[in-house]
Structures are given as C-alpha cells and as structure tokens.
Coordinates of C-alpha atoms in Angstrom, one line a residue:
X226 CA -52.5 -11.6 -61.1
X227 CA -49.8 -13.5 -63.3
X228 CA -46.4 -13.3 -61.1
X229 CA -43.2 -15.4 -61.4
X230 CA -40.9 -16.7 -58.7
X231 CA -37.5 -16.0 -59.0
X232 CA -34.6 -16.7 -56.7
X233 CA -31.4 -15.4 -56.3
X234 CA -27.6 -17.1 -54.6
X235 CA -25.2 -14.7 -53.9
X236 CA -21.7 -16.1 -52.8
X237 CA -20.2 -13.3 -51.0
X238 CA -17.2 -12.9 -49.3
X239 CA -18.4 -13.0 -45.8
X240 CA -22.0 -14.6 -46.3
X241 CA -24.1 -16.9 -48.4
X242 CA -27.3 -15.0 -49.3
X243 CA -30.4 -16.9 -50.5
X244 CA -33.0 -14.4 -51.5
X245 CA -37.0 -15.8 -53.1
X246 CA -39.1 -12.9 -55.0
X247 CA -42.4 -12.8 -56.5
X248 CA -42.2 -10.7 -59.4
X249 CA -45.2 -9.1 -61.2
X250 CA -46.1 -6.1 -63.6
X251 CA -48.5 -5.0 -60.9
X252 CA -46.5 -5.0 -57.8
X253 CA -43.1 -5.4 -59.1
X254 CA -40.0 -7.1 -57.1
X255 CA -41.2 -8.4 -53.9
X256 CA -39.2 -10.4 -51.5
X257 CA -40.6 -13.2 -50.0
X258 CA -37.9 -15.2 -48.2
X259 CA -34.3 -14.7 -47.7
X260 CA -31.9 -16.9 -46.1
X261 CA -28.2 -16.0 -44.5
X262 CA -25.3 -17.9 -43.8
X263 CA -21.9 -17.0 -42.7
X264 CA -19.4 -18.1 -43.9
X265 CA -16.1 -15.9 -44.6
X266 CA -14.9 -17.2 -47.7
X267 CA -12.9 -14.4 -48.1
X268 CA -10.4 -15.2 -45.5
X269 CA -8.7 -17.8 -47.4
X270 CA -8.5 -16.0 -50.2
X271 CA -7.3 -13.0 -49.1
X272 CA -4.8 -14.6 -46.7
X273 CA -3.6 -17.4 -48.9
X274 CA -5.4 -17.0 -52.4
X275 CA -7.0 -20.4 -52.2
X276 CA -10.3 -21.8 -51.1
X277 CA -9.5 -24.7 -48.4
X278 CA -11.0 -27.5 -48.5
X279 CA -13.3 -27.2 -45.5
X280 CA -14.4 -24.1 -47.0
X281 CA -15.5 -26.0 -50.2
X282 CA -17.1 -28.5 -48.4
X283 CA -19.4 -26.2 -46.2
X284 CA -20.4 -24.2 -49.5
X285 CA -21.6 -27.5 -51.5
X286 CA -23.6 -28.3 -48.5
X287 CA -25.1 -24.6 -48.4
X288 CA -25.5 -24.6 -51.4
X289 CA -27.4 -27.8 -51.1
X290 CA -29.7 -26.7 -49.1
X291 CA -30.7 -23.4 -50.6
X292 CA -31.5 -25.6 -53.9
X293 CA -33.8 -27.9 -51.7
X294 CA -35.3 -24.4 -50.4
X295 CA -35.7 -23.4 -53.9
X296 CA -37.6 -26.2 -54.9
X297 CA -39.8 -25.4 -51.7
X298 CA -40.7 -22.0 -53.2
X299 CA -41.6 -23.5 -56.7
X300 CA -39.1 -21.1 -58.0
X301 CA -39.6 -21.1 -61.6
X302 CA -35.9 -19.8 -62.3
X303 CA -33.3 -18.5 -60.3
X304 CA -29.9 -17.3 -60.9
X305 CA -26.4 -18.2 -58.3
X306 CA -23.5 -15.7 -58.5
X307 CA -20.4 -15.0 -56.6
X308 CA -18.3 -12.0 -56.3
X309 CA -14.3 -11.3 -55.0
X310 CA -13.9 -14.3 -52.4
X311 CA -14.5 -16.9 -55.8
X312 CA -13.3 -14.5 -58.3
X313 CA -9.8 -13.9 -57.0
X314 CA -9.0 -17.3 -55.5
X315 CA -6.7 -19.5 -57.8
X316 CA -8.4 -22.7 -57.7
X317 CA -11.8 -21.1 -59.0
X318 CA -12.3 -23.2 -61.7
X319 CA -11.8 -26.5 -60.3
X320 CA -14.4 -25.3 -57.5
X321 CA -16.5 -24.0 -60.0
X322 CA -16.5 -27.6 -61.7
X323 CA -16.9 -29.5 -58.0
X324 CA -20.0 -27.4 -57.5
X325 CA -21.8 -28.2 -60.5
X326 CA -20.6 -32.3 -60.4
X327 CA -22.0 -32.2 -56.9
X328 CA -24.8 -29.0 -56.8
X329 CA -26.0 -29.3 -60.0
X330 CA -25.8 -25.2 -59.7
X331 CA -23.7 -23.4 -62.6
X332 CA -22.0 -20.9 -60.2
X333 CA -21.5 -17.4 -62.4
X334 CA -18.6 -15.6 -61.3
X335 CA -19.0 -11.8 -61.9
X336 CA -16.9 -9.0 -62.6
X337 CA -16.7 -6.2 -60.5
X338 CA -17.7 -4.3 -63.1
X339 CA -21.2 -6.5 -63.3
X340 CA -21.2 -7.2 -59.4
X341 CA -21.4 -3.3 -58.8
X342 CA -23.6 -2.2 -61.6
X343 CA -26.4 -4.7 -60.5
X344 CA -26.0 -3.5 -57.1
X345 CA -26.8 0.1 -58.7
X346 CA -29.6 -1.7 -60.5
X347 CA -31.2 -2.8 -56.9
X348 CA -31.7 0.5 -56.3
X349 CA -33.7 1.2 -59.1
X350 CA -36.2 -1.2 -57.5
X351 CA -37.8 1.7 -55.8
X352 CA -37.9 4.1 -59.3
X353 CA -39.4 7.3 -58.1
X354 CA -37.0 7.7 -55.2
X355 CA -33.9 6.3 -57.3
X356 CA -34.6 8.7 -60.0
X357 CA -35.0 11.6 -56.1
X358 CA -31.4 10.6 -54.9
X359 CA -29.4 11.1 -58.4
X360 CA -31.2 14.2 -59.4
X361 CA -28.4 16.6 -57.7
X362 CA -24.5 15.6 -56.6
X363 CA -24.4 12.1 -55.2
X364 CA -22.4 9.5 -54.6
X365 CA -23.4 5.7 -54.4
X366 CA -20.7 3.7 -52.4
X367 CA -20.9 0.0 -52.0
X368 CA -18.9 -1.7 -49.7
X369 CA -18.3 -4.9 -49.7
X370 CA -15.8 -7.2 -47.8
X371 CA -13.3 -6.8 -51.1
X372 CA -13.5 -3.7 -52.0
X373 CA -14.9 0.1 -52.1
X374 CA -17.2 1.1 -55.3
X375 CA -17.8 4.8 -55.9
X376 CA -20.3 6.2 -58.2
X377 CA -20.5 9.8 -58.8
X378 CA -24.1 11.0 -60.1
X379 CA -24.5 14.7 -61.4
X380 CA -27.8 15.9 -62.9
X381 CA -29.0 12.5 -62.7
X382 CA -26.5 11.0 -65.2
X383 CA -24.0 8.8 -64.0
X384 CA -20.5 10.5 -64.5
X385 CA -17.9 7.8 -63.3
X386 CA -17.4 4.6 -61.2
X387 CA -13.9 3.6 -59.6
X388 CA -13.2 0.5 -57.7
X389 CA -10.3 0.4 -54.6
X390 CA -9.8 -2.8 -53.2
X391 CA -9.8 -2.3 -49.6
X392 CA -13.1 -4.0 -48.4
X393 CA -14.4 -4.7 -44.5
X394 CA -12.8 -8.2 -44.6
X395 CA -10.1 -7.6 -47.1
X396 CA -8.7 -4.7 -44.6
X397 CA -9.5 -7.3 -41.3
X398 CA -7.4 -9.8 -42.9
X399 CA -4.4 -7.4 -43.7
X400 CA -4.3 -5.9 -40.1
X401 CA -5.2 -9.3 -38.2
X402 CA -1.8 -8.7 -36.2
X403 CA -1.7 -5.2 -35.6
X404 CA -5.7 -5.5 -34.0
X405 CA -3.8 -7.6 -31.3
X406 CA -0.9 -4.9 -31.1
X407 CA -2.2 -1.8 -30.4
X408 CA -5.1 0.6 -29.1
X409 CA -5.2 2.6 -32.3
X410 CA -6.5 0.3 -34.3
X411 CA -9.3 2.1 -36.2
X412 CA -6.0 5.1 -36.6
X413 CA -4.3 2.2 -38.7
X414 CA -6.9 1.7 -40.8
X415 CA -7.3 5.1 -41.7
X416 CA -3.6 5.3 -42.7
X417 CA -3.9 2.2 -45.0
X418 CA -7.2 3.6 -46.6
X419 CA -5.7 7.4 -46.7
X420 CA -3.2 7.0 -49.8
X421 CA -6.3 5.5 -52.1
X422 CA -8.8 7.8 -51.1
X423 CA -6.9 11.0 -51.6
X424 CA -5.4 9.9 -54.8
X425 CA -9.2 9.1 -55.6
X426 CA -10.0 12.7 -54.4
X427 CA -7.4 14.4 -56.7
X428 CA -9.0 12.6 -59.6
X429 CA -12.6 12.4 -59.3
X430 CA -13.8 14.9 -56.9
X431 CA -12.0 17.7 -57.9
X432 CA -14.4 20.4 -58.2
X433 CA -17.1 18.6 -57.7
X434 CA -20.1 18.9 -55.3
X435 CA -21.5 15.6 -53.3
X436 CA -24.1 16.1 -51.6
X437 CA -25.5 13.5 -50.7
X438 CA -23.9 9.8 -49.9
X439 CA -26.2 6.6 -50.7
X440 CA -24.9 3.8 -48.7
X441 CA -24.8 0.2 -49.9
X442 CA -22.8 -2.8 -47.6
X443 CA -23.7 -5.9 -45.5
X444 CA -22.8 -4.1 -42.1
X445 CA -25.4 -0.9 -42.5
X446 CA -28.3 -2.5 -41.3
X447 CA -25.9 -2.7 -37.8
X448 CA -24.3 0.6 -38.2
X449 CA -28.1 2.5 -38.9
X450 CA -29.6 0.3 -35.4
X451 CA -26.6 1.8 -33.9
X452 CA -27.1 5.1 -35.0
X453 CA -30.5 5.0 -34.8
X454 CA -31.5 3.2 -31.7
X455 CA -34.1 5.4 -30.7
X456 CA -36.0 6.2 -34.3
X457 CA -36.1 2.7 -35.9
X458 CA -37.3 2.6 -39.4
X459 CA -34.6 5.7 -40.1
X460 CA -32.6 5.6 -42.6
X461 CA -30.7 8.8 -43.0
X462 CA -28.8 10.6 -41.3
X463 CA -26.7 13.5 -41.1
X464 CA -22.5 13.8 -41.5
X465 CA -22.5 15.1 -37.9
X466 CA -24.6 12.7 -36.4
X467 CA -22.2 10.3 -38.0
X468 CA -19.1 12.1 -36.5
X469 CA -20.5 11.9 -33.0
X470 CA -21.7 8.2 -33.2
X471 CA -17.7 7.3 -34.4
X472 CA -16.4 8.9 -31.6
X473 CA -18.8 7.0 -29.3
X474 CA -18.1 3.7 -31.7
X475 CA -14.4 4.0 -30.9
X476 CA -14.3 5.0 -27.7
X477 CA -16.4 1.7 -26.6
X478 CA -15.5 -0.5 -29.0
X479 CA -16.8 -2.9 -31.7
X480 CA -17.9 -5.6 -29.2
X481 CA -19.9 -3.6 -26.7
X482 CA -21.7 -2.6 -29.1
X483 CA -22.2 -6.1 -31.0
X484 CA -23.6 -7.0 -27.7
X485 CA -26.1 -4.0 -27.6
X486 CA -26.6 -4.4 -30.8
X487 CA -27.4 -7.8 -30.4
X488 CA -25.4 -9.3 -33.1
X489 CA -22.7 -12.1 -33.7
X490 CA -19.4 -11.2 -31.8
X491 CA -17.8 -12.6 -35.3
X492 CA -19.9 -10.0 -37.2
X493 CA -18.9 -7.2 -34.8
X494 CA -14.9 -7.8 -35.7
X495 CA -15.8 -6.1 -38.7
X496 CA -17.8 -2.8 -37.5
X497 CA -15.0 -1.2 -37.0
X498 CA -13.5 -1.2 -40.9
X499 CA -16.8 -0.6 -42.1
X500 CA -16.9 2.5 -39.7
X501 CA -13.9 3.8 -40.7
X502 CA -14.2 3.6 -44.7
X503 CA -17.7 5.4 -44.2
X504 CA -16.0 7.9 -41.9
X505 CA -13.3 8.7 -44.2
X506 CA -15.5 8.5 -47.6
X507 CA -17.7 11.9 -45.8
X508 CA -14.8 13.7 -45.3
X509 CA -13.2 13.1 -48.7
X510 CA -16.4 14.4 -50.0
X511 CA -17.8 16.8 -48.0
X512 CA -21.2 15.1 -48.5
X513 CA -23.6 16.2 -45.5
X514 CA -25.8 13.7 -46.1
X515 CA -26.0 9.8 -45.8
X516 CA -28.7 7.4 -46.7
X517 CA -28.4 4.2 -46.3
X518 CA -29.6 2.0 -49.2
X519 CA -31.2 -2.0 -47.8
X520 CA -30.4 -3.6 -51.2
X521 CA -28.1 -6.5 -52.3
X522 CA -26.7 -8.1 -55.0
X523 CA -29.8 -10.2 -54.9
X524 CA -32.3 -7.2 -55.6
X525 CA -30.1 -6.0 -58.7
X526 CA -30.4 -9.5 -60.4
X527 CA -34.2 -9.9 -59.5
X528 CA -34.3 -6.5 -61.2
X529 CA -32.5 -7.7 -63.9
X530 CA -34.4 -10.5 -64.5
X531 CA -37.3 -8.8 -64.1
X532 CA -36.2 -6.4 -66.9
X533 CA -35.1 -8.7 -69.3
X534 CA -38.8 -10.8 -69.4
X535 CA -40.0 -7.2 -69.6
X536 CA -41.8 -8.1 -66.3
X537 CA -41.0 -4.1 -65.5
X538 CA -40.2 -1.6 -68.3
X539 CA -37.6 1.1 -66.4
X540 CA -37.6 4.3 -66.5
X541 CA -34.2 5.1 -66.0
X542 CA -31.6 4.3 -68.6
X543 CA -29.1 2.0 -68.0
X544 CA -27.5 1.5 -71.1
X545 CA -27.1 5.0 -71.7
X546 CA -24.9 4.6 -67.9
X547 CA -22.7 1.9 -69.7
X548 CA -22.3 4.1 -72.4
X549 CA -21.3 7.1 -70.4
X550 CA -18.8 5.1 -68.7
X551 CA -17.2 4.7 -71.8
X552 CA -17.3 8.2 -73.0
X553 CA -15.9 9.1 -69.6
X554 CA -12.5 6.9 -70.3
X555 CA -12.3 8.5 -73.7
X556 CA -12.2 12.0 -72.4
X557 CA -9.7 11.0 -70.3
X558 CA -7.1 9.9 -73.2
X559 CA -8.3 13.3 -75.0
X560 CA -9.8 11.0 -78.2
X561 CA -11.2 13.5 -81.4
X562 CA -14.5 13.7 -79.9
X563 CA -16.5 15.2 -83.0
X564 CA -14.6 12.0 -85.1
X565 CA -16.0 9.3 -82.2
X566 CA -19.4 10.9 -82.9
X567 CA -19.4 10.6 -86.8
X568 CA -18.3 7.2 -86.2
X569 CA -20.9 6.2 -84.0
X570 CA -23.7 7.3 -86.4
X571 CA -22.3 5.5 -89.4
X572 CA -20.9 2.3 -87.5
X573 CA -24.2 2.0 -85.8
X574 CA -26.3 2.6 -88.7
X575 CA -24.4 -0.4 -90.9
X576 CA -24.6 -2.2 -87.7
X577 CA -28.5 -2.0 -88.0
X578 CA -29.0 -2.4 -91.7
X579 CA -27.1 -5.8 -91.8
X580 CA -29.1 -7.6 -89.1
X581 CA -30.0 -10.5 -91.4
X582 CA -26.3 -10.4 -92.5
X583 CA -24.9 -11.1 -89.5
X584 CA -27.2 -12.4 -86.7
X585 CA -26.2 -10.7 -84.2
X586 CA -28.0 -8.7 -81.2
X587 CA -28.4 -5.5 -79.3
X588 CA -25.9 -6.6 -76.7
X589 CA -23.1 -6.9 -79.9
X590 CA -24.5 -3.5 -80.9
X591 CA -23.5 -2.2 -77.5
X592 CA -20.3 -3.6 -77.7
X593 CA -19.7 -2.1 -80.9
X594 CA -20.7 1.5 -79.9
X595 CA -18.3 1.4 -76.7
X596 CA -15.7 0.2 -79.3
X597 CA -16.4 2.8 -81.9
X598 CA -16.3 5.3 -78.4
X599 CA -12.5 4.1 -77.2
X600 CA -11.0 2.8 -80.5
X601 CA -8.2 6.0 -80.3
X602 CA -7.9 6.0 -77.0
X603 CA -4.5 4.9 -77.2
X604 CA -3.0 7.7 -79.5
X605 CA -2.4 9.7 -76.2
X606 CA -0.2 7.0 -75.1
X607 CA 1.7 6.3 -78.5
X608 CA 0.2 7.6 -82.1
X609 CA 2.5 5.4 -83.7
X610 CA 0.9 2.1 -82.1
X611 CA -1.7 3.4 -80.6
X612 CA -4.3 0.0 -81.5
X613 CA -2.0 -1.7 -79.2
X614 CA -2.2 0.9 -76.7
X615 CA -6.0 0.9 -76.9
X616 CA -6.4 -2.3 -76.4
X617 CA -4.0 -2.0 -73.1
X618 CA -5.8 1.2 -72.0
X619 CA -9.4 -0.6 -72.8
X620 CA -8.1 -4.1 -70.8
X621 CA -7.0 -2.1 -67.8
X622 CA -10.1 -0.2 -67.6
X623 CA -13.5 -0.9 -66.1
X624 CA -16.6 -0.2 -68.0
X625 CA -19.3 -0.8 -65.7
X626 CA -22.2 -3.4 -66.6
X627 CA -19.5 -5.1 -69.0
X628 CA -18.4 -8.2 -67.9
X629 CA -14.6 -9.2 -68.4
X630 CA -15.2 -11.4 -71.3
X631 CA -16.8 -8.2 -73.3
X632 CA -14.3 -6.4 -72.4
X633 CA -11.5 -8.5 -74.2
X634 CA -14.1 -8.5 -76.9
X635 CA -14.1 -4.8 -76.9
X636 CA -10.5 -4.6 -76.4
X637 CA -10.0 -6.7 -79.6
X638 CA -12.5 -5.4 -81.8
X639 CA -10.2 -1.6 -81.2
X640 CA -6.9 -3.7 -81.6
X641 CA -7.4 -5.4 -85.3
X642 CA -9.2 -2.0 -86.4
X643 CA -6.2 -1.3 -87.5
X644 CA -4.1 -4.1 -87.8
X645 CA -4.1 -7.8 -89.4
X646 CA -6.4 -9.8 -87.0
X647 CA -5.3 -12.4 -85.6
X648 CA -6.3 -16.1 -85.7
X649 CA -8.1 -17.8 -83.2
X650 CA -5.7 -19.5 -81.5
X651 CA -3.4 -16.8 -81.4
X652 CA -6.7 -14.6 -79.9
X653 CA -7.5 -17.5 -77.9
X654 CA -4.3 -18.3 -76.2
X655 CA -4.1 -17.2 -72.3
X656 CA -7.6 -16.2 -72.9
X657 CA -11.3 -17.0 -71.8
X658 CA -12.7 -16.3 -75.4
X659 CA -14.5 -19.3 -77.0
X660 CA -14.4 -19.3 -81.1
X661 CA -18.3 -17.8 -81.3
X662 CA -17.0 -14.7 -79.6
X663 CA -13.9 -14.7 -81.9
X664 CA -16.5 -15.1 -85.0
X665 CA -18.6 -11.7 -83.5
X666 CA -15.4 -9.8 -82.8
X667 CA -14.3 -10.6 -86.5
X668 CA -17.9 -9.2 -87.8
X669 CA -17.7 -5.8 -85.5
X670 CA -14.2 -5.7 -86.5
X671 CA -15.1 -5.3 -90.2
X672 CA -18.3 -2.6 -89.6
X673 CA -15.8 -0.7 -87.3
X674 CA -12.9 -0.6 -90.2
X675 CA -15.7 0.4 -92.5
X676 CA -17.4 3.3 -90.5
X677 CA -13.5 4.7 -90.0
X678 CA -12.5 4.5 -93.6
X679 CA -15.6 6.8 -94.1
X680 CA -13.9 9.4 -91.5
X681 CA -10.6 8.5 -92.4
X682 CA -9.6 12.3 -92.8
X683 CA -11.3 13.3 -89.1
X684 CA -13.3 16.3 -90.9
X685 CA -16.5 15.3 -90.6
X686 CA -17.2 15.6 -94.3
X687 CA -19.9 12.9 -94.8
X688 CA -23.3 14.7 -93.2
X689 CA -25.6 11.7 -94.3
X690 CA -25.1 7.7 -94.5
X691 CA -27.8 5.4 -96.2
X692 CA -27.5 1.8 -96.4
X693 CA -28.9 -0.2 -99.5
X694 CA -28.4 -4.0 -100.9
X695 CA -27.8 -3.8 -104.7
X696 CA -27.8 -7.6 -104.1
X697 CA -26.7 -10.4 -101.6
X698 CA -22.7 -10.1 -102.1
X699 CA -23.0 -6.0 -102.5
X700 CA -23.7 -3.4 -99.8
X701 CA -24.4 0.1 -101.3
X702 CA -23.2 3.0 -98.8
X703 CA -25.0 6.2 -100.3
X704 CA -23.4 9.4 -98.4
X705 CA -23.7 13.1 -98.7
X706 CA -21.0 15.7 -98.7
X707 CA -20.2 19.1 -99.7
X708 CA -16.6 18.2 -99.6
X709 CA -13.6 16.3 -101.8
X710 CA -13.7 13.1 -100.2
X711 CA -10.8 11.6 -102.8
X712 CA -8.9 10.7 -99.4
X713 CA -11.6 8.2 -98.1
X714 CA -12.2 6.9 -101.6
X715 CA -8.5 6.2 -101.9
X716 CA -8.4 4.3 -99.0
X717 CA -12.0 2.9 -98.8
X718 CA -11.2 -0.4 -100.3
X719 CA -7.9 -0.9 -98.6
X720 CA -10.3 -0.8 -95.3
X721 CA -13.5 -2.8 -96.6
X722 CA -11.1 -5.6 -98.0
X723 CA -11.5 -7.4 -94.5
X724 CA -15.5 -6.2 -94.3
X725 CA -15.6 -8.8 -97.8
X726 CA -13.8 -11.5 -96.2
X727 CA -15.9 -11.9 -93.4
X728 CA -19.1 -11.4 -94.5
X729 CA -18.5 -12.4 -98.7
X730 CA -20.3 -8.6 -99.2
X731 CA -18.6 -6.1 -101.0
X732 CA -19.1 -2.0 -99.8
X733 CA -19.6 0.3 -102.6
X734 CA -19.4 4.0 -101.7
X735 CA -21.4 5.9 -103.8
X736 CA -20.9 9.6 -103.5
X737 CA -23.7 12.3 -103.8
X738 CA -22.4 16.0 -104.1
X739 CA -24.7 17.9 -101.1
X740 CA -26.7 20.9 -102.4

C-alpha cells in the first residue's frame, strides 16, 4: 500500500501543535503522532502587540525540536502555519525572518479567511458524516484563542461565514483585572460578547433555522470530559444538558474542575471564556443540538494536501463554498444578478480558450470568477465611483478560502475594470503584491473589461459566445443575438484597447443575427 507521510506545525495562539499523518488512497488521513506545547503567544500580542523576546526564543527552540521529530517520522513533506498570535503582532516579519535564519522552517502566516476554511476542510476528513451534519440548518463555530468563526450551512451549501474577534485568550487578556475584581466574572464576559453576537443575530440569523451546532476549539476536548464524565467516547450533547452543566461550571468554578478534570491549572483559566461563548452562541441560535468536532488546523491542511496530490478525490465541493461566499457579498450590495451571470459565462469561457495565451491556472480562474461575481458591488455605495467603492467593499470583506494577498488581487482586478490601471509601483506601494501578481491581475483585468463590454447594456442580449484564433495577434469572439447590439459594438473597442496591450491580441466581435 503506497502512503505518504505528511506533517503539519500549527503556531497557535495558546499552543504549538505538531501533528505526523500517514496518508493513502486506501485508508485516507491517519494520524500517527501529535505533539503539544503551551505556549501562549497570544498574550503578548494581545496585551502589547509585540512578540517578546523570550517568547521568540522558546518558539525557535520548539520549533527545533518538532523538525528533529520530523526527521524521525521520515516525513516526506510537511507544511508550518501560524494563525492570530503571529498574524497580528507588529514585529511578524522580522520573526518570520529569525525563524527561517535559525529553523530553516518558512513559517506561512494565514489569513483568517484560510485559517477557518481549512478548519472546515478537517472536517471533511470524515466525508459521509460531514456531508450528515450540513444536510439541514447548521452552524460550524470554531473557537479559537482570537476569535469566534461562524458558518451557517443550509441544505448542505454553505450560506455565509463571519468572523468576531473575541477568542478564549483574546477575552482572558482584556478582563485580566476585572477576574481579580469580582465574583461575576463569567456575567462580564457575557456583557463584552453580547453587543457582537446580537448584531450578528440581526444579520445572519434572522429567519433562519440552526439546528444543530458543530463545535470546533482547543478547550472541547475538556468541556465534553466535563460534560460527559460518565459516557466517555460521547460527543454530543443536548442544549439542556449544556445549560445544566454551566450552572454547575459556574457555580464551582474553573479550577475545581481543572483539578477533576485533571488538566493544567493554566489551561483551566480559560474554561471559563470558552464556556461562556458556547453558552451564549446556543442561545443566539436556538440550536438544540451540539456536537463537538476533534479536528484542528492540522487535519484541514493534511486534507489539503492530501487533495492537492489527488491522494483523496472529495466529494464535497469546496470551491463551489468559496464561490458562494462571494455571491453571498454580492447580494448584499444588491449587484444586477442576471448581468454577474452573463458575465461569468463569457469571462470564464475567454478565460479557458486563451490558456496557451496566458499561462495561467485554475486558481487565477477562480480569482477571476469571484471578480466577475463582486466587480459592481460598489454601485450601492456610489454609482458615480463605484470601482473605487468595490475595491473598498471587496478589501474589507472576507471571502473564505482566499488568502489576503488574493484578495488585493481580486480587489484590483474590480478596481482597473473600469479605470486606467495603475503601474506597479503605484499598485505595489503599502502593499504585499510582488510584480508576477501585478502581471496576472493586468491579464484578468483585460478578459474582465472584455466579458463587460460584451454586456455593456445589462440586457442580456448575447445568448451564445465562441472563441476562435484567426491567428496569433487576433482573437475572433463569435456571438449570437436576436437583438441590436450597436451599443456594445460602439464601445467594444474602447474596452479591448487594454485586452491588446497586454496580451499584443486584438478582439474582433463578430456578430451572428439568432434565428
């Protein structure tokens, strides 16, 4: 049986996870080793916005030591990430760059976009009873010690994901004081989560039936021994059962019950947080059922991986999620939903006939689709400049499975649709984007301007697209319509002018009357 050993590093904000699977077609993502070490790098960041220097030193030397572990394995690849802890501290890159001079490890700092759609990939580890807990009204909530993701699931399809930033350790750090101050601790908690979650409510859940909650987060492995003391191997539970355990929680406190438990006394500081968010997330949706989910950040890149070497072939689709994600934002700015569609047929079907043209891949398509999707998003804001608004709305948004980098990419490729594009170092400036993702934003740019010239009137006139070469410097774009299309004509060639300049290929529209 052919198998591959892959490892996985996740830097979190309370704990260093080192995870070793053995992956193969026949028994899929298996874990073989995983190592833990705690280590709350979170606290500086949240309390000062800096890793210390201490801190940096005791991550090298983990980070050491997993690599020698590693090597142990014979891992034949493995993959280090961090999330909120690295992400948001202001010396990341200098750490970044004293991890690899003295690691050798290229530490990838995720979005949270990317951090909480591989954590939704983990649990597509187990298919059949992934595909079980999506099929009616859920919610997936991962909490981690930055922040609170919810993902809302209807009909198996995901519907929308929102990030609040008020994580386990985040919300420790903020009330360190008041813990020492008063008896009502877990009261005060409530009231700083209460504002976010009911504004969350009015937006998201109105109308809307969760059944069930899927649990993700460091601390339910503790919080399901608590709950389930007597039936070990349990992993759901019901809202009421949850009610009465709180009570109980509360009522003895956190570290009584680390030491039942059996668990650090530095670990049980942050049962109580963890209790509350899960506590107020049940009432806010009325869910009446909780299961509690045993994967990691570590199982969602494993899967990855093991998706990408086609390892595994999923069943579910999870670039029709990313997708979905996008079409949720447009709905939300009101965009000319029967226009977006036209455009996605003709964009993506230049897009595919041009491969050799211009080299790029199915990620770019991707990126070019969710552009196509959001590209008049801004019009609700201001019709007048609404490119500029787009690429405001589209920066401020999260898109989940898109990493920050494709979202500027995105976020560009809707700006210069419709205006001069800018140069590189204009682009470039106060920006992460390197000059081969200003070259692919320049070639989306172009298909993008070409597939809206084609709808410039938002009628839908053109039923049919087809795609020929009448040589290497011109692209033939054959359409069918019943309808005058003078407008598009007219402005065709002001909009394919920049299409010529960046690939030295000039569209010709050539017009067949439908029958």
């Amino acid at each position: 049986m052919a198998y591959k050993i892959f490892g996985t590093i996740d830097v979190g904000s309370y704990e260093l996870n080192l995870k070793i699977y053995e992956i193969s077609a026949e028994r899929g993502v298996h874990v073989i080793n995983h190592v833990r070490h705690r280590m709350e790098l979170g606290s500086d960041t949240y309390e000062t916005g800096n890793i210390g220097v201490r801190m940096e030193d005791e991550l090298c030397d983990t980070l050491l030591d997993f690599k020698k572990i590693l090597r142990e394995f014979g891992a034949d690849e493995y993959r280090a990430c961090a999330t909120s802890a690295i992400r948001e501290a202001h010396n990341t890159p200098v750490l970044l760059d004293r991890i690899y001079v003295e690691t050798g490890i290229r530490l990838e700092i995720l979005s949270n976009a990317e951090q909480r759609f591989l954590g939704y990939k983990s649990i597509a580890s187990n298919e059949e009873r992934f595909r079980d807990y999506i099929a009616e009204g859920a919610a997936i909530v991962d909490v981690g010690g930055g922040s609170i993701q919810i993902s809302l699931f209807d009909e198996g399809n995901l519907v929308t994901t929102q990030n609040i930033r008020m994580g386990t350790l985040r919300l420790k750090e903020r009330l360190a004081e008041v813990e020492e101050r008063t008896v009502r601790y877990a009261s005060v908690i409530e009231e700083l989560l209460d504002n976010e979650l009911k504004t969350y409510r009015k937006l998201y859940l109105k109308d809307r039936d969760v059944r069930n909650i899927l649990m993700m987060g460091n601390y339910l492995g503790n919080i399901n021994q608590f709950i389930h003391e007597k039936q070990p191997g349990e992993n759901q539970f019901t809202r009421e059962e949850f009610m009465r355990l709180y009570d109980y929680f509360i009522e003895t406190g956190h570290q009584a019950i680390a030491q039942r438990l059996g668990i650090p006394a530095e670990n049980g500081t942050l049962l109580t947080p963890a209790m509350v968010i899960y506590k107020r997330l049940l009432e806010e949706t009325g869910a009446q059922n909780v299961i509690i989910l045993h994967n990691d950040l570590g199982d969602g890149l494993a899967y990855d991986y093991a998706e990408k070497k086609k390892i595994i072939i999923p069943h579910h689709n999870f670039e029709n999620d990313i997708i979905e994600s996008a079409r949720r934002i447009a709905k939300r700015y009101s965009t000319d939903r029967a226009h977006t569609h036209t455009m996605e047929k003709m964009a993506l079907t230049i897009f595919d006939k041009m491969k050799k043209a211009h080299g790029l891949k199915k990620r770019e398509r991707l990126l070019l689709q969710i552009a196509v999707i959001l590209h008049d998003c801004g019009s609700y804001i201001n019709m007048s400049q609404s490119s500029e608004c787009s690429y405001n709305i589209i920066m401020a948004s999260e898109i989940i499975g898109i990493s920050d980098r494709e979202r500027e990419m995105i976020a560009n490729i809707v700006r210069f649709n419709s205006g001069d594009i800018l140069s590189f170092e204009e682009v470039a400036a106060g920006s992460l984007l390197v000059q081969a993702e200003y070259v692919k934003i320049a070639k989306l740019t172009a298909i993008l301007c070409v597939a809206n010239a084609l709808d410039r009137s938002h009628q839908q006139k053109i039923k049919d697209i087809r795609i020929t070469f009448h040589d290497e410097h011109t692209m033939n774009i054959h359409v069918n319509s019943l309808e005058d299309l003078t407008l598009e004509q007219s402005l065709f060639r002001e909009k394919t002018e920049f299409f010529e300049k960046v690939y030295s290929i000039r569209p010709v529209l050539k017009i067949k009357k439908a029958v």
